[in-house]
Amino acid sequence: MLELLQMADDVGARPLLVVNAGCSTGDKTCVSGTALEPYIQGALNAVEYVTGDVSTVWGGKRAAAGRPVPFDLKALGIGNENCENGESGKQYARNWYVIATAVRAKYPHIPLVLGCE
């Protein structure tokens, strides 16, 4: 992740960080309930890695990897091509909302992206 963000920064691009919403396009399944918790935490950790101060756990890890200055995250994608017809598409929408709610509670200024085709 660091190399992608640094490359984008070097060339003046705006990378779109995308996190997993707990859904698979291969078998068209999605986790739910407590099984979604690692995905929620993963999204929060990813944003902290990119934007966190060096005093935060994940900002500190970024700094230790060579980038003490946070990146300017313009948006966060939640899921990727998960808007299927049927139950998996409905579960993706529910998962998106749960993850989005957690991210917005901690990072209200970051726009969120719905990952549909």
PDB file of C-alpha atoms in Angstrom:
ATOM      1  CA  MET A   1       0.000   0.000   0.000  1.00  0.00           C
ATOM      2  CA  LEU A   2       2.808   2.398   0.883  1.00  0.00           C
ATOM      3  CA  GLU A   3       4.470   2.055  -2.511  1.00  0.00           C
ATOM      4  CA  LEU A   4       1.216   2.707  -4.367  1.00  0.00           C
ATOM      5  CA  LEU A   5       0.426   5.758  -2.251  1.00  0.00           C
ATOM      6  CA  GLN A   6       3.963   7.102  -2.594  1.00  0.00           C
ATOM      7  CA  MET A   7       3.964   6.609  -6.372  1.00  0.00           C
ATOM      8  CA  ALA A   8       0.639   8.426  -6.664  1.00  0.00           C
ATOM      9  CA  ASP A   9       1.981  11.230  -4.487  1.00  0.00           C
ATOM     10  CA  ASP A  10       5.154  11.459  -6.584  1.00  0.00           C
ATOM     11  CA  VAL A  11       3.228  11.892  -9.841  1.00  0.00           C
ATOM     12  CA  GLY A  12       0.440  14.063  -8.425  1.00  0.00           C
ATOM     13  CA  ALA A  13      -2.261  11.390  -8.786  1.00  0.00           C
ATOM     14  CA  ARG A  14      -5.158  10.741  -6.425  1.00  0.00           C
ATOM     15  CA  PRO A  15      -5.255   7.061  -5.491  1.00  0.00           C
ATOM     16  CA  LEU A  16      -8.543   5.495  -4.498  1.00  0.00           C
ATOM     17  CA  LEU A  17      -7.987   3.277  -1.495  1.00  0.00           C
ATOM     18  CA  VAL A  18     -10.481   0.383  -1.617  1.00  0.00           C
ATOM     19  CA  VAL A  19     -11.211  -1.945   1.300  1.00  0.00           C
ATOM     20  CA  ASN A  20     -12.922  -5.315   1.294  1.00  0.00           C
ATOM     21  CA  ALA A  21     -16.624  -5.310   2.207  1.00  0.00           C
ATOM     22  CA  GLY A  22     -16.656  -8.994   3.130  1.00  0.00           C
ATOM     23  CA  CYS A  23     -18.043 -10.101  -0.220  1.00  0.00           C
ATOM     24  CA  SER A  24     -16.663 -12.347  -2.944  1.00  0.00           C
ATOM     25  CA  THR A  25     -17.430 -11.873  -6.616  1.00  0.00           C
ATOM     26  CA  GLY A  26     -16.248 -15.428  -7.336  1.00  0.00           C
ATOM     27  CA  ASP A  27     -18.838 -17.370  -5.387  1.00  0.00           C
ATOM     28  CA  LYS A  28     -21.177 -14.389  -4.864  1.00  0.00           C
ATOM     29  CA  THR A  29     -21.242 -14.668  -1.081  1.00  0.00           C
ATOM     30  CA  CYS A  30     -20.922 -12.105   1.693  1.00  0.00           C
ATOM     31  CA  VAL A  31     -20.192 -12.412   5.377  1.00  0.00           C
ATOM     32  CA  SER A  32     -22.531 -10.806   7.882  1.00  0.00           C
ATOM     33  CA  GLY A  33     -22.935 -10.235  11.606  1.00  0.00           C
ATOM     34  CA  THR A  34     -19.847 -10.735  13.746  1.00  0.00           C
ATOM     35  CA  ALA A  35     -17.969 -12.155  10.740  1.00  0.00           C
ATOM     36  CA  LEU A  36     -17.989  -8.607   9.306  1.00  0.00           C
ATOM     37  CA  GLU A  37     -16.073  -7.175  12.286  1.00  0.00           C
ATOM     38  CA  PRO A  38     -12.561  -7.860  10.870  1.00  0.00           C
ATOM     39  CA  TYR A  39     -13.554  -6.032   7.677  1.00  0.00           C
ATOM     40  CA  ILE A  40     -14.777  -3.031   9.663  1.00  0.00           C
ATOM     41  CA  GLN A  41     -11.541  -2.947  11.655  1.00  0.00           C
ATOM     42  CA  GLY A  42      -9.518  -3.436   8.485  1.00  0.00           C
ATOM     43  CA  ALA A  43     -11.144  -0.372   6.926  1.00  0.00           C
ATOM     44  CA  LEU A  44     -10.434   1.730  10.006  1.00  0.00           C
ATOM     45  CA  ASN A  45      -6.840   0.484  10.162  1.00  0.00           C
ATOM     46  CA  ALA A  46      -6.284   1.243   6.471  1.00  0.00           C
ATOM     47  CA  VAL A  47      -7.509   4.818   6.831  1.00  0.00           C
ATOM     48  CA  GLU A  48      -5.368   5.300   9.928  1.00  0.00           C
ATOM     49  CA  TYR A  49      -2.344   3.909   8.070  1.00  0.00           C
ATOM     50  CA  VAL A  50      -2.827   6.414   5.262  1.00  0.00           C
ATOM     51  CA  THR A  51      -3.875   9.473   7.269  1.00  0.00           C
ATOM     52  CA  GLY A  52      -2.828   8.845  10.870  1.00  0.00           C
ATOM     53  CA  ASP A  53      -0.302  10.802  12.844  1.00  0.00           C
ATOM     54  CA  VAL A  54       2.885   8.972  13.808  1.00  0.00           C
ATOM     55  CA  SER A  55       1.513   8.694  17.349  1.00  0.00           C
ATOM     56  CA  THR A  56      -1.261   6.328  16.158  1.00  0.00           C
ATOM     57  CA  VAL A  57      -0.646   2.594  15.822  1.00  0.00           C
ATOM     58  CA  TRP A  58      -1.023   2.450  12.043  1.00  0.00           C
ATOM     59  CA  GLY A  59       0.399   5.910  11.354  1.00  0.00           C
ATOM     60  CA  GLY A  60       3.411   4.773  13.356  1.00  0.00           C
ATOM     61  CA  LYS A  61       3.732   1.683  11.165  1.00  0.00           C
ATOM     62  CA  ARG A  62       3.642   3.887   8.050  1.00  0.00           C
ATOM     63  CA  ALA A  63       6.295   6.144   9.582  1.00  0.00           C
ATOM     64  CA  ALA A  64       8.446   3.120  10.457  1.00  0.00           C
ATOM     65  CA  ALA A  65       8.180   2.054   6.812  1.00  0.00           C
ATOM     66  CA  GLY A  66       9.665   5.394   5.755  1.00  0.00           C
ATOM     67  CA  ARG A  67       6.764   7.846   5.401  1.00  0.00           C
ATOM     68  CA  PRO A  68       6.198   9.911   8.563  1.00  0.00           C
ATOM     69  CA  VAL A  69       3.986  12.482   6.803  1.00  0.00           C
ATOM     70  CA  PRO A  70       0.370  11.322   6.309  1.00  0.00           C
ATOM     71  CA  PHE A  71      -1.097  11.115   2.831  1.00  0.00           C
ATOM     72  CA  ASP A  72      -4.090  13.222   1.818  1.00  0.00           C
ATOM     73  CA  LEU A  73      -6.797  10.600   1.301  1.00  0.00           C
ATOM     74  CA  LYS A  74      -9.487  12.013  -0.995  1.00  0.00           C
ATOM     75  CA  ALA A  75     -11.916   9.052  -0.896  1.00  0.00           C
ATOM     76  CA  LEU A  76     -12.340   5.493   0.341  1.00  0.00           C
ATOM     77  CA  GLY A  77     -13.974   2.751  -1.694  1.00  0.00           C
ATOM     78  CA  ILE A  78     -15.845   0.053   0.194  1.00  0.00           C
ATOM     79  CA  GLY A  79     -16.068  -3.149  -1.811  1.00  0.00           C
ATOM     80  CA  ASN A  80     -15.409  -3.693  -5.481  1.00  0.00           C
ATOM     81  CA  GLU A  81     -17.916  -4.929  -8.054  1.00  0.00           C
ATOM     82  CA  ASN A  82     -20.164  -6.455  -5.396  1.00  0.00           C
ATOM     83  CA  CYS A  83     -23.569  -5.185  -6.601  1.00  0.00           C
ATOM     84  CA  GLU A  84     -24.907  -8.508  -7.824  1.00  0.00           C
ATOM     85  CA  ASN A  85     -28.568  -9.275  -8.271  1.00  0.00           C
ATOM     86  CA  GLY A  86     -30.007 -11.345  -5.489  1.00  0.00           C
ATOM     87  CA  GLU A  87     -29.040 -11.864  -1.884  1.00  0.00           C
ATOM     88  CA  SER A  88     -25.294 -11.188  -2.225  1.00  0.00           C
ATOM     89  CA  GLY A  89     -26.000  -7.748  -3.690  1.00  0.00           C
ATOM     90  CA  LYS A  90     -28.384  -6.989  -0.842  1.00  0.00           C
ATOM     91  CA  GLN A  91     -25.822  -8.172   1.717  1.00  0.00           C
ATOM     92  CA  TYR A  92     -23.121  -6.042   0.089  1.00  0.00           C
ATOM     93  CA  ALA A  93     -25.371  -2.997   0.514  1.00  0.00           C
ATOM     94  CA  ARG A  94     -25.875  -3.876   4.178  1.00  0.00           C
ATOM     95  CA  ASN A  95     -22.138  -4.450   4.679  1.00  0.00           C
ATOM     96  CA  TRP A  96     -21.318  -1.196   2.899  1.00  0.00           C
ATOM     97  CA  TYR A  97     -23.621   0.678   5.249  1.00  0.00           C
ATOM     98  CA  VAL A  98     -22.141  -0.911   8.386  1.00  0.00           C
ATOM     99  CA  ILE A  99     -18.548  -0.237   7.309  1.00  0.00           C
ATOM    100  CA  ALA A 100     -19.439   3.263   6.098  1.00  0.00           C
ATOM    101  CA  THR A 101     -21.072   4.079   9.432  1.00  0.00           C
ATOM    102  CA  ALA A 102     -17.941   3.028  11.337  1.00  0.00           C
ATOM    103  CA  VAL A 103     -15.624   4.947   9.005  1.00  0.00           C
ATOM    104  CA  ARG A 104     -17.786   8.071   9.073  1.00  0.00           C
ATOM    105  CA  ALA A 105     -17.896   8.006  12.871  1.00  0.00           C
ATOM    106  CA  LYS A 106     -14.106   8.263  13.014  1.00  0.00           C
ATOM    107  CA  TYR A 107     -13.328  10.026   9.712  1.00  0.00           C
ATOM    108  CA  PRO A 108     -16.386  12.125   8.781  1.00  0.00           C
ATOM    109  CA  HIS A 109     -14.496  14.200   6.198  1.00  0.00           C
ATOM    110  CA  ILE A 110     -13.550  11.298   3.882  1.00  0.00           C
ATOM    111  CA  PRO A 111     -15.961  10.717   0.988  1.00  0.00           C
ATOM    112  CA  LEU A 112     -17.026   7.087   0.601  1.00  0.00           C
ATOM    113  CA  VAL A 113     -17.480   5.233  -2.675  1.00  0.00           C
ATOM    114  CA  LEU A 114     -19.929   2.430  -3.445  1.00  0.00           C
ATOM    115  CA  GLY A 115     -18.154  -0.273  -5.486  1.00  0.00           C
ATOM    116  CA  CYS A 116     -20.654  -1.214  -8.188  1.00  0.00           C
ATOM    117  CA  GLU A 117     -20.087  -1.882 -11.863  1.00  0.00           C
TER     118      GLU A 117
END
